[in-house]
């Protein structure tokens, strides 16, 4: 920890960890709010999903701004905005207060996540990109797990989890503000890839098809599947355990992939596993058995981790250095569209049932897996959407 650059890098990772925690810990508090505040399932799914509406503009503007004014000037205020949203959630538990709080958390997380991932890549290249994904996933996993434990066993179940989350955000921002003083330049990256020049087009065409399956996989596991078990296993621990299983699998597979230096076909495998996971969810119907719930969590968590890692590495390898923050933000916008999936499934279920929408998603994910597999196998870099699909 004596090396200032190492301290700075670790502090950036700490901001990503606390931001992931703030973004996702709400999942395990949904059953508590339903019980204590008598809010409906649809309302709470909407509160969970509205986070994405704040997140999307935050990701886009944060990435562009960080390319122009520097990473710290965007990441640190963004993390503080997320903590402000957490304070709103602490103080107001009616529908309006929860909607506003989650929206503000989304805006702050959007500013911090995309630019923070680009910051980690600036500091450590490919290793920084991979570690940013692992640490962010750790925050997504640990937040629901520990908030679920606090809601179950601590005093003040609707206050303690929010207080802890806000404190983590403030402390990590303070550490980063103290230690990350060295200016970072987007030019401090790995050499150009051997198979072609960096370009916005090639980076996005490789990365974006993987983006929807990142959080579409995660939220189906720890929101949709948890809700379908809610008639038999109530309380805050089930969503927390689901998030820990799902995102824990994502962390493990990203770590293995990092050590074994898996290539681009890992992204094909990720999309394929997403398709398999959706088929399993469809097979479980409206009342899946607990064993299938665990299998789905592990399968979809592995898909989440592989798609996130491969998409970020596509960007780190192919994106022009001066556009890295912008393109990372665009990629995360695609990933976070998945946060709206549980709400969409609730809306569609009365007319289509619990299984048909999942089978449609499975077909789309399988199509992406096959297209990417063919492109990688042919060792050719597509430069247009038509070429990508050919």
CSV table of C-alpha atoms in Angstrom, one decimal:
chain,number,residue,atom,x,y,z
A,1,UNK,CA,0.0,0.0,0.0
A,2,UNK,CA,3.0,2.3,0.1
A,3,UNK,CA,3.0,2.9,-3.7
A,4,UNK,CA,0.8,5.9,-4.4
A,5,UNK,CA,-0.3,4.6,-7.8
A,6,UNK,CA,-1.3,1.3,-6.2
A,7,UNK,CA,-3.2,3.2,-3.5
A,8,UNK,CA,-4.9,5.3,-6.1
A,9,UNK,CA,-6.0,2.2,-8.1
A,10,UNK,CA,-7.3,0.4,-5.0
A,11,UNK,CA,-9.3,3.6,-4.0
A,12,UNK,CA,-10.9,3.7,-7.5
A,13,UNK,CA,-11.9,0.0,-7.1
A,14,UNK,CA,-13.3,0.9,-3.6
A,15,UNK,CA,-15.5,3.5,-5.2
A,16,UNK,CA,-16.8,0.9,-7.8
A,17,UNK,CA,-17.4,-1.6,-5.0
A,18,UNK,CA,-19.4,0.9,-2.9
A,19,UNK,CA,-21.3,2.1,-5.9
A,20,UNK,CA,-22.2,-1.4,-7.0
A,21,UNK,CA,-23.4,-2.0,-3.4
A,22,UNK,CA,-25.6,1.1,-3.4
A,23,UNK,CA,-27.0,0.2,-6.8
A,24,UNK,CA,-28.1,-3.3,-6.0
A,25,UNK,CA,-28.6,-3.8,-2.2
A,26,UNK,CA,-32.2,-2.6,-2.6
A,27,UNK,CA,-33.1,-6.0,-4.1
A,28,UNK,CA,-33.0,-7.7,-0.7
A,29,UNK,CA,-35.1,-5.0,0.9
A,30,UNK,CA,-38.0,-5.4,-1.4
A,31,UNK,CA,-39.7,-8.1,0.8
A,32,UNK,CA,-39.2,-5.9,3.9
A,33,UNK,CA,-40.8,-2.9,2.2
A,34,UNK,CA,-43.7,-5.1,1.0
A,35,UNK,CA,-44.3,-6.3,4.5
A,36,UNK,CA,-43.8,-3.1,6.5
A,37,UNK,CA,-45.1,-0.5,4.0
A,38,UNK,CA,-47.8,-2.7,2.3
A,39,UNK,CA,-46.5,-1.9,-1.2
A,40,UNK,CA,-47.5,-4.1,-4.1
A,41,UNK,CA,-45.2,-6.4,-6.0
A,42,UNK,CA,-45.7,-4.3,-9.2
A,43,UNK,CA,-44.9,-1.1,-7.4
A,44,UNK,CA,-41.7,-2.5,-5.9
A,45,UNK,CA,-40.5,-4.0,-9.2
A,46,UNK,CA,-41.1,-0.5,-10.7
A,47,UNK,CA,-39.1,1.1,-7.9
A,48,UNK,CA,-36.3,-1.4,-8.6
A,49,UNK,CA,-36.4,-0.8,-12.3
A,50,UNK,CA,-36.7,3.0,-12.3
A,51,UNK,CA,-33.0,3.0,-11.3
A,52,UNK,CA,-32.2,2.2,-14.9
A,53,UNK,CA,-34.0,5.4,-16.1
A,54,UNK,CA,-31.5,7.5,-14.0
A,55,UNK,CA,-28.6,5.3,-14.8
A,56,UNK,CA,-28.8,5.5,-18.6
A,57,UNK,CA,-28.3,9.3,-18.9
A,58,UNK,CA,-25.7,9.1,-16.2
A,59,UNK,CA,-23.7,6.5,-18.0
A,60,UNK,CA,-23.8,8.4,-21.3
A,61,UNK,CA,-23.0,11.9,-20.0
A,62,UNK,CA,-20.5,10.5,-17.4
A,63,UNK,CA,-18.5,8.7,-20.1
A,64,UNK,CA,-18.4,11.7,-22.4
A,65,UNK,CA,-17.5,14.2,-19.6
A,66,UNK,CA,-14.8,12.0,-18.2
A,67,UNK,CA,-13.1,11.8,-21.6
A,68,UNK,CA,-13.1,15.6,-21.6
A,69,UNK,CA,-12.6,16.8,-18.0
A,70,UNK,CA,-11.0,13.7,-16.4
A,71,UNK,CA,-12.2,10.6,-14.6
A,72,UNK,CA,-12.1,11.9,-11.0
A,73,UNK,CA,-14.2,15.0,-11.8
A,74,UNK,CA,-17.0,12.7,-12.8
A,75,UNK,CA,-16.6,9.5,-10.7
A,76,UNK,CA,-16.3,11.1,-7.3
A,77,UNK,CA,-19.3,13.4,-7.5
A,78,UNK,CA,-21.3,10.5,-9.1
A,79,UNK,CA,-20.6,8.2,-6.1
A,80,UNK,CA,-21.7,11.0,-3.8
A,81,UNK,CA,-24.9,11.5,-5.8
A,82,UNK,CA,-25.6,7.8,-5.4
A,83,UNK,CA,-25.1,8.1,-1.6
A,84,UNK,CA,-27.6,11.0,-1.6
A,85,UNK,CA,-30.2,8.8,-3.3
A,86,UNK,CA,-29.5,6.2,-0.6
A,87,UNK,CA,-30.3,8.9,2.1
A,88,UNK,CA,-33.6,9.6,0.3
A,89,UNK,CA,-34.4,5.9,0.5
A,90,UNK,CA,-33.5,5.9,4.2
A,91,UNK,CA,-35.8,8.8,5.0
A,92,UNK,CA,-38.9,8.2,2.7
A,93,UNK,CA,-40.5,4.8,2.3
A,94,UNK,CA,-43.7,5.8,0.5
A,95,UNK,CA,-44.0,5.2,-3.2
A,96,UNK,CA,-42.9,8.6,-4.3
A,97,UNK,CA,-39.9,8.7,-2.0
A,98,UNK,CA,-38.7,5.3,-3.1
A,99,UNK,CA,-39.1,6.2,-6.8
A,100,UNK,CA,-37.1,9.5,-6.3
A,101,UNK,CA,-34.4,7.8,-4.2
A,102,UNK,CA,-33.8,5.0,-6.7
A,103,UNK,CA,-33.8,7.4,-9.6
A,104,UNK,CA,-31.1,9.5,-7.9
A,105,UNK,CA,-29.1,6.4,-7.1
A,106,UNK,CA,-29.3,5.5,-10.7
A,107,UNK,CA,-28.0,8.9,-11.9
A,108,UNK,CA,-25.1,8.8,-9.5
A,109,UNK,CA,-24.2,5.2,-10.3
A,110,UNK,CA,-24.3,5.9,-14.0
A,111,UNK,CA,-21.8,8.7,-13.6
A,112,UNK,CA,-19.5,6.6,-11.4
A,113,UNK,CA,-19.6,3.2,-13.0
A,114,UNK,CA,-18.8,3.9,-16.7
A,115,UNK,CA,-16.2,6.5,-16.0
A,116,UNK,CA,-14.8,4.5,-13.0
A,117,UNK,CA,-14.3,1.5,-15.2
A,118,UNK,CA,-12.5,3.6,-17.8
A,119,UNK,CA,-10.4,5.1,-15.0
A,120,UNK,CA,-9.3,1.6,-13.8
A,121,UNK,CA,-8.4,0.8,-17.4
A,122,UNK,CA,-6.3,4.0,-17.7
A,123,UNK,CA,-4.4,3.1,-14.6
A,124,UNK,CA,-3.8,-0.6,-15.2
A,125,UNK,CA,-4.8,-1.4,-18.8
A,126,UNK,CA,-6.4,-4.8,-19.4
A,127,UNK,CA,-5.8,-5.9,-15.8
A,128,UNK,CA,-7.6,-2.7,-14.6
A,129,UNK,CA,-10.5,-3.4,-16.9
A,130,UNK,CA,-10.9,-7.0,-15.6
A,131,UNK,CA,-10.5,-6.0,-12.0
A,132,UNK,CA,-13.1,-3.2,-12.4
A,133,UNK,CA,-15.6,-5.8,-13.6
A,134,UNK,CA,-14.8,-8.2,-10.8
A,135,UNK,CA,-15.0,-5.5,-8.0
A,136,UNK,CA,-18.2,-4.0,-9.4
A,137,UNK,CA,-19.7,-7.4,-9.5
A,138,UNK,CA,-18.6,-7.9,-5.9
A,139,UNK,CA,-20.4,-4.8,-4.9
A,140,UNK,CA,-23.5,-6.0,-6.7
A,141,UNK,CA,-23.3,-9.3,-4.8
A,142,UNK,CA,-22.3,-8.2,-1.3
A,143,UNK,CA,-24.8,-5.3,-1.1
A,144,UNK,CA,-27.9,-7.5,-1.3
A,145,UNK,CA,-26.4,-10.3,0.9
A,146,UNK,CA,-25.3,-8.0,3.8
A,147,UNK,CA,-28.4,-5.8,3.5
A,148,UNK,CA,-30.5,-8.9,3.6
A,149,UNK,CA,-28.7,-10.0,6.7
A,150,UNK,CA,-29.1,-6.6,8.4
A,151,UNK,CA,-32.8,-6.4,7.5
A,152,UNK,CA,-33.3,-9.9,8.9
A,153,UNK,CA,-31.3,-9.6,12.1
A,154,UNK,CA,-30.3,-6.0,12.9
A,155,UNK,CA,-32.3,-3.4,14.7
A,156,UNK,CA,-34.2,-1.0,12.4
A,157,UNK,CA,-34.4,-3.2,9.3
A,158,UNK,CA,-35.5,-0.3,7.1
A,159,UNK,CA,-32.7,2.0,8.3
A,160,UNK,CA,-29.5,0.1,9.0
A,161,UNK,CA,-28.9,-1.2,5.4
A,162,UNK,CA,-29.3,2.3,4.0
A,163,UNK,CA,-27.0,3.9,6.6
A,164,UNK,CA,-24.3,1.3,6.0
A,165,UNK,CA,-24.5,1.8,2.2
A,166,UNK,CA,-24.3,5.6,2.4
A,167,UNK,CA,-21.3,5.4,4.8
A,168,UNK,CA,-19.4,3.0,2.4
A,169,UNK,CA,-19.9,5.5,-0.5
A,170,UNK,CA,-18.7,8.5,1.5
A,171,UNK,CA,-15.7,6.7,2.9
A,172,UNK,CA,-14.6,5.3,-0.5
A,173,UNK,CA,-15.0,8.8,-2.1
A,174,UNK,CA,-12.9,10.3,0.6
A,175,UNK,CA,-10.1,7.7,0.1
A,176,UNK,CA,-10.1,8.2,-3.7
A,177,UNK,CA,-10.0,12.0,-3.3
A,178,UNK,CA,-7.0,11.7,-1.0
A,179,UNK,CA,-5.0,9.0,-2.9
A,180,UNK,CA,-5.9,9.4,-6.6
A,181,UNK,CA,-4.2,12.7,-7.2
A,182,UNK,CA,-2.1,11.6,-10.1
A,183,UNK,CA,-3.7,12.8,-13.4
A,184,UNK,CA,-4.7,9.9,-15.6
A,185,UNK,CA,-4.4,10.1,-19.4
A,186,UNK,CA,-6.6,8.1,-21.8
A,187,UNK,CA,-3.4,7.5,-23.8
A,188,UNK,CA,-1.9,5.3,-21.1
A,189,UNK,CA,-3.3,2.1,-22.6
A,190,UNK,CA,-2.1,-1.2,-24.2
A,191,UNK,CA,-0.7,-1.1,-27.7
A,192,UNK,CA,-3.0,-1.3,-30.7
A,193,UNK,CA,-4.4,-4.7,-31.4
A,194,UNK,CA,-2.5,-6.7,-34.0
A,195,UNK,CA,-5.7,-7.5,-36.0
A,196,UNK,CA,-6.5,-3.9,-36.9
A,197,UNK,CA,-6.7,-0.3,-35.8
A,198,UNK,CA,-8.8,0.8,-32.9
A,199,UNK,CA,-12.2,2.2,-34.0
A,200,UNK,CA,-15.5,3.2,-32.4
A,201,UNK,CA,-17.4,1.0,-34.9
A,202,UNK,CA,-15.4,-2.2,-34.3
A,203,UNK,CA,-15.4,-1.8,-30.5
A,204,UNK,CA,-19.2,-1.4,-30.4
A,205,UNK,CA,-20.0,-4.1,-32.9
A,206,UNK,CA,-18.1,-6.6,-30.8
A,207,UNK,CA,-19.2,-5.4,-27.4
A,208,UNK,CA,-22.8,-4.3,-27.7
A,209,UNK,CA,-24.4,-7.7,-28.7
A,210,UNK,CA,-23.2,-9.0,-25.3
A,211,UNK,CA,-24.5,-6.1,-23.3
A,212,UNK,CA,-28.2,-7.0,-22.9
A,213,UNK,CA,-27.4,-10.4,-21.4
A,214,UNK,CA,-25.4,-9.0,-18.5
A,215,UNK,CA,-28.1,-7.7,-16.2
A,216,UNK,CA,-31.0,-9.4,-18.0
A,217,UNK,CA,-29.4,-12.6,-16.7
A,218,UNK,CA,-28.7,-11.2,-13.2
A,219,UNK,CA,-32.1,-9.7,-12.6
A,220,UNK,CA,-34.1,-12.6,-13.8
A,221,UNK,CA,-32.2,-14.7,-11.2
A,222,UNK,CA,-32.4,-12.5,-8.1
A,223,UNK,CA,-35.6,-10.6,-8.8
A,224,UNK,CA,-37.9,-12.7,-11.0
A,225,UNK,CA,-37.0,-16.2,-9.7
A,226,UNK,CA,-37.0,-14.9,-6.1
A,227,UNK,CA,-40.5,-13.5,-6.6
A,228,UNK,CA,-41.7,-16.8,-8.0
A,229,UNK,CA,-40.5,-18.6,-4.8
A,230,UNK,CA,-41.9,-15.9,-2.6
A,231,UNK,CA,-45.1,-17.9,-1.7
A,232,UNK,CA,-42.9,-20.5,-0.1
A,233,UNK,CA,-39.8,-18.7,1.1
A,234,UNK,CA,-40.6,-15.1,2.2
A,235,UNK,CA,-38.3,-12.5,3.8
A,236,UNK,CA,-35.2,-10.5,2.8
A,237,UNK,CA,-32.7,-13.4,2.9
A,238,UNK,CA,-33.9,-15.1,-0.3
A,239,UNK,CA,-33.2,-12.2,-2.7
A,240,UNK,CA,-29.9,-11.7,-0.9
A,241,UNK,CA,-28.9,-15.3,-1.2
A,242,UNK,CA,-30.0,-15.3,-4.9
A,243,UNK,CA,-27.8,-12.2,-5.6
A,244,UNK,CA,-24.9,-13.8,-3.8
A,245,UNK,CA,-25.2,-17.0,-5.8
A,246,UNK,CA,-25.7,-15.3,-9.1
A,247,UNK,CA,-23.1,-12.6,-8.7
A,248,UNK,CA,-20.7,-14.9,-6.8
A,249,UNK,CA,-20.7,-17.2,-9.8
A,250,UNK,CA,-20.0,-14.1,-12.0
A,251,UNK,CA,-17.0,-13.2,-9.8
A,252,UNK,CA,-15.6,-16.7,-9.8
A,253,UNK,CA,-15.8,-17.1,-13.6
A,254,UNK,CA,-14.3,-13.7,-14.2
A,255,UNK,CA,-11.5,-14.5,-11.9
A,256,UNK,CA,-10.8,-17.9,-13.6
A,257,UNK,CA,-11.1,-16.2,-17.0
A,258,UNK,CA,-8.5,-13.6,-15.9
A,259,UNK,CA,-6.0,-16.2,-14.7
A,260,UNK,CA,-6.4,-18.4,-17.7
A,261,UNK,CA,-6.6,-15.5,-20.2
A,262,UNK,CA,-9.7,-16.7,-21.9
A,263,UNK,CA,-10.2,-15.2,-25.4
A,264,UNK,CA,-13.2,-13.9,-27.2
A,265,UNK,CA,-15.1,-17.2,-27.3
A,266,UNK,CA,-15.8,-16.6,-23.6
A,267,UNK,CA,-18.3,-14.1,-24.8
A,268,UNK,CA,-20.0,-16.7,-27.0
A,269,UNK,CA,-20.1,-19.0,-24.1
A,270,UNK,CA,-21.7,-16.3,-21.9
A,271,UNK,CA,-24.5,-15.6,-24.4
A,272,UNK,CA,-25.0,-19.4,-24.8
A,273,UNK,CA,-25.3,-19.9,-21.0
A,274,UNK,CA,-27.8,-17.0,-20.9
A,275,UNK,CA,-29.9,-18.9,-23.4
A,276,UNK,CA,-29.7,-22.0,-21.3
A,277,UNK,CA,-30.6,-20.2,-18.1
A,278,UNK,CA,-33.6,-18.6,-19.7
A,279,UNK,CA,-34.8,-22.1,-20.9
A,280,UNK,CA,-34.4,-23.4,-17.3
A,281,UNK,CA,-36.4,-20.4,-15.9
A,282,UNK,CA,-39.1,-21.1,-18.5
A,283,UNK,CA,-39.2,-24.8,-17.5
A,284,UNK,CA,-39.7,-23.8,-13.9
A,285,UNK,CA,-42.9,-21.8,-14.7
A,286,UNK,CA,-44.6,-19.7,-12.1
A,287,UNK,CA,-43.6,-22.0,-9.2
A,288,UNK,CA,-40.1,-23.3,-9.7
A,289,UNK,CA,-38.6,-25.8,-7.3
A,290,UNK,CA,-35.8,-24.6,-5.0
A,291,UNK,CA,-33.2,-26.8,-6.6
A,292,UNK,CA,-33.9,-25.3,-10.1
A,293,UNK,CA,-33.7,-21.8,-8.5
A,294,UNK,CA,-30.1,-22.6,-7.4
A,295,UNK,CA,-29.2,-24.0,-10.8
A,296,UNK,CA,-30.6,-21.0,-12.6
A,297,UNK,CA,-28.8,-18.6,-10.3
A,298,UNK,CA,-25.4,-20.3,-11.0
A,299,UNK,CA,-26.0,-20.6,-14.7
A,300,UNK,CA,-27.2,-17.0,-15.2
A,301,UNK,CA,-24.5,-15.7,-12.9
A,302,UNK,CA,-21.8,-17.4,-15.0
A,303,UNK,CA,-23.5,-15.9,-18.1
A,304,UNK,CA,-23.5,-12.5,-16.5
A,305,UNK,CA,-19.8,-12.7,-15.6
A,306,UNK,CA,-18.6,-13.9,-19.1
A,307,UNK,CA,-20.7,-11.3,-21.0
A,308,UNK,CA,-19.6,-8.5,-18.8
A,309,UNK,CA,-15.9,-9.4,-18.9
A,310,UNK,CA,-15.9,-10.1,-22.7
A,311,UNK,CA,-17.7,-6.9,-23.5
A,312,UNK,CA,-15.4,-4.7,-21.4
A,313,UNK,CA,-12.3,-6.4,-22.9
A,314,UNK,CA,-13.6,-5.9,-26.4
A,315,UNK,CA,-13.8,-2.2,-25.6
A,316,UNK,CA,-10.4,-2.0,-23.9
A,317,UNK,CA,-8.8,-3.8,-26.9
A,318,UNK,CA,-10.6,-2.0,-29.7
A,319,UNK,CA,-11.8,1.4,-28.5
A,320,UNK,CA,-9.8,4.5,-29.3
A,321,UNK,CA,-8.2,5.8,-26.1
A,322,UNK,CA,-9.8,9.2,-26.3
A,323,UNK,CA,-13.3,7.6,-26.6
A,324,UNK,CA,-12.9,4.9,-23.9
A,325,UNK,CA,-15.1,6.6,-21.3
A,326,UNK,CA,-17.9,7.3,-23.8
A,327,UNK,CA,-17.9,3.8,-25.3
A,328,UNK,CA,-17.8,2.2,-21.8
A,329,UNK,CA,-20.8,4.3,-20.9
A,330,UNK,CA,-22.6,3.2,-24.0
A,331,UNK,CA,-21.8,-0.4,-23.3
A,332,UNK,CA,-23.2,-0.1,-19.7
A,333,UNK,CA,-26.3,1.5,-21.0
A,334,UNK,CA,-26.9,-1.7,-23.0
A,335,UNK,CA,-26.2,-3.8,-20.0
A,336,UNK,CA,-28.5,-1.9,-17.7
A,337,UNK,CA,-31.5,-2.2,-19.9
A,338,UNK,CA,-31.8,-5.6,-18.2
A,339,UNK,CA,-32.9,-4.0,-15.0
A,340,UNK,CA,-36.2,-3.3,-16.7
A,341,UNK,CA,-36.7,-6.9,-17.5
A,342,UNK,CA,-38.4,-8.0,-14.3
A,343,UNK,CA,-41.1,-5.3,-14.7
A,344,UNK,CA,-41.6,-6.3,-18.4
A,345,UNK,CA,-42.1,-9.9,-17.4
A,346,UNK,CA,-44.7,-8.9,-14.7
A,347,UNK,CA,-46.6,-6.9,-17.4
A,348,UNK,CA,-46.4,-9.7,-19.9
A,349,UNK,CA,-47.2,-12.6,-17.6
A,350,UNK,CA,-51.1,-12.2,-17.5
A,351,UNK,CA,-51.3,-12.5,-21.3
A,352,UNK,CA,-48.3,-14.7,-22.2
A,353,UNK,CA,-47.7,-16.7,-19.1
A,354,UNK,CA,-44.4,-17.0,-17.2
A,355,UNK,CA,-42.5,-19.2,-19.8
A,356,UNK,CA,-43.1,-17.8,-23.3
A,357,UNK,CA,-41.2,-14.5,-22.7
A,358,UNK,CA,-38.2,-16.5,-21.3
A,359,UNK,CA,-38.1,-18.7,-24.4
A,360,UNK,CA,-38.1,-15.7,-26.7
A,361,UNK,CA,-35.1,-14.3,-24.7
A,362,UNK,CA,-33.4,-17.6,-24.9
A,363,UNK,CA,-33.7,-17.6,-28.7
A,364,UNK,CA,-32.3,-14.1,-29.0
A,365,UNK,CA,-29.3,-14.9,-26.7
A,366,UNK,CA,-28.6,-18.1,-28.6
A,367,UNK,CA,-28.6,-16.1,-31.9
A,368,UNK,CA,-26.0,-13.7,-30.4
A,369,UNK,CA,-23.9,-16.7,-29.2
A,370,UNK,CA,-23.9,-18.3,-32.7
A,371,UNK,CA,-23.1,-15.1,-34.5
A,372,UNK,CA,-20.2,-14.3,-32.2
A,373,UNK,CA,-18.9,-17.8,-32.3
A,374,UNK,CA,-18.8,-17.7,-36.1
A,375,UNK,CA,-17.1,-14.3,-36.2
A,376,UNK,CA,-14.4,-15.3,-33.8
A,377,UNK,CA,-13.9,-18.7,-35.4
A,378,UNK,CA,-13.5,-17.1,-38.8
A,379,UNK,CA,-10.9,-14.7,-37.2
A,380,UNK,CA,-12.4,-11.7,-38.9
A,381,UNK,CA,-13.3,-8.4,-37.4
A,382,UNK,CA,-16.7,-7.2,-38.5
A,383,UNK,CA,-17.0,-3.4,-39.2
A,384,UNK,CA,-20.7,-3.1,-40.0
A,385,UNK,CA,-23.8,-4.5,-38.6
A,386,UNK,CA,-24.5,-6.3,-41.9
A,387,UNK,CA,-21.0,-7.9,-41.8
A,388,UNK,CA,-21.6,-8.9,-38.2
A,389,UNK,CA,-24.8,-10.7,-39.1
A,390,UNK,CA,-23.4,-12.4,-42.2
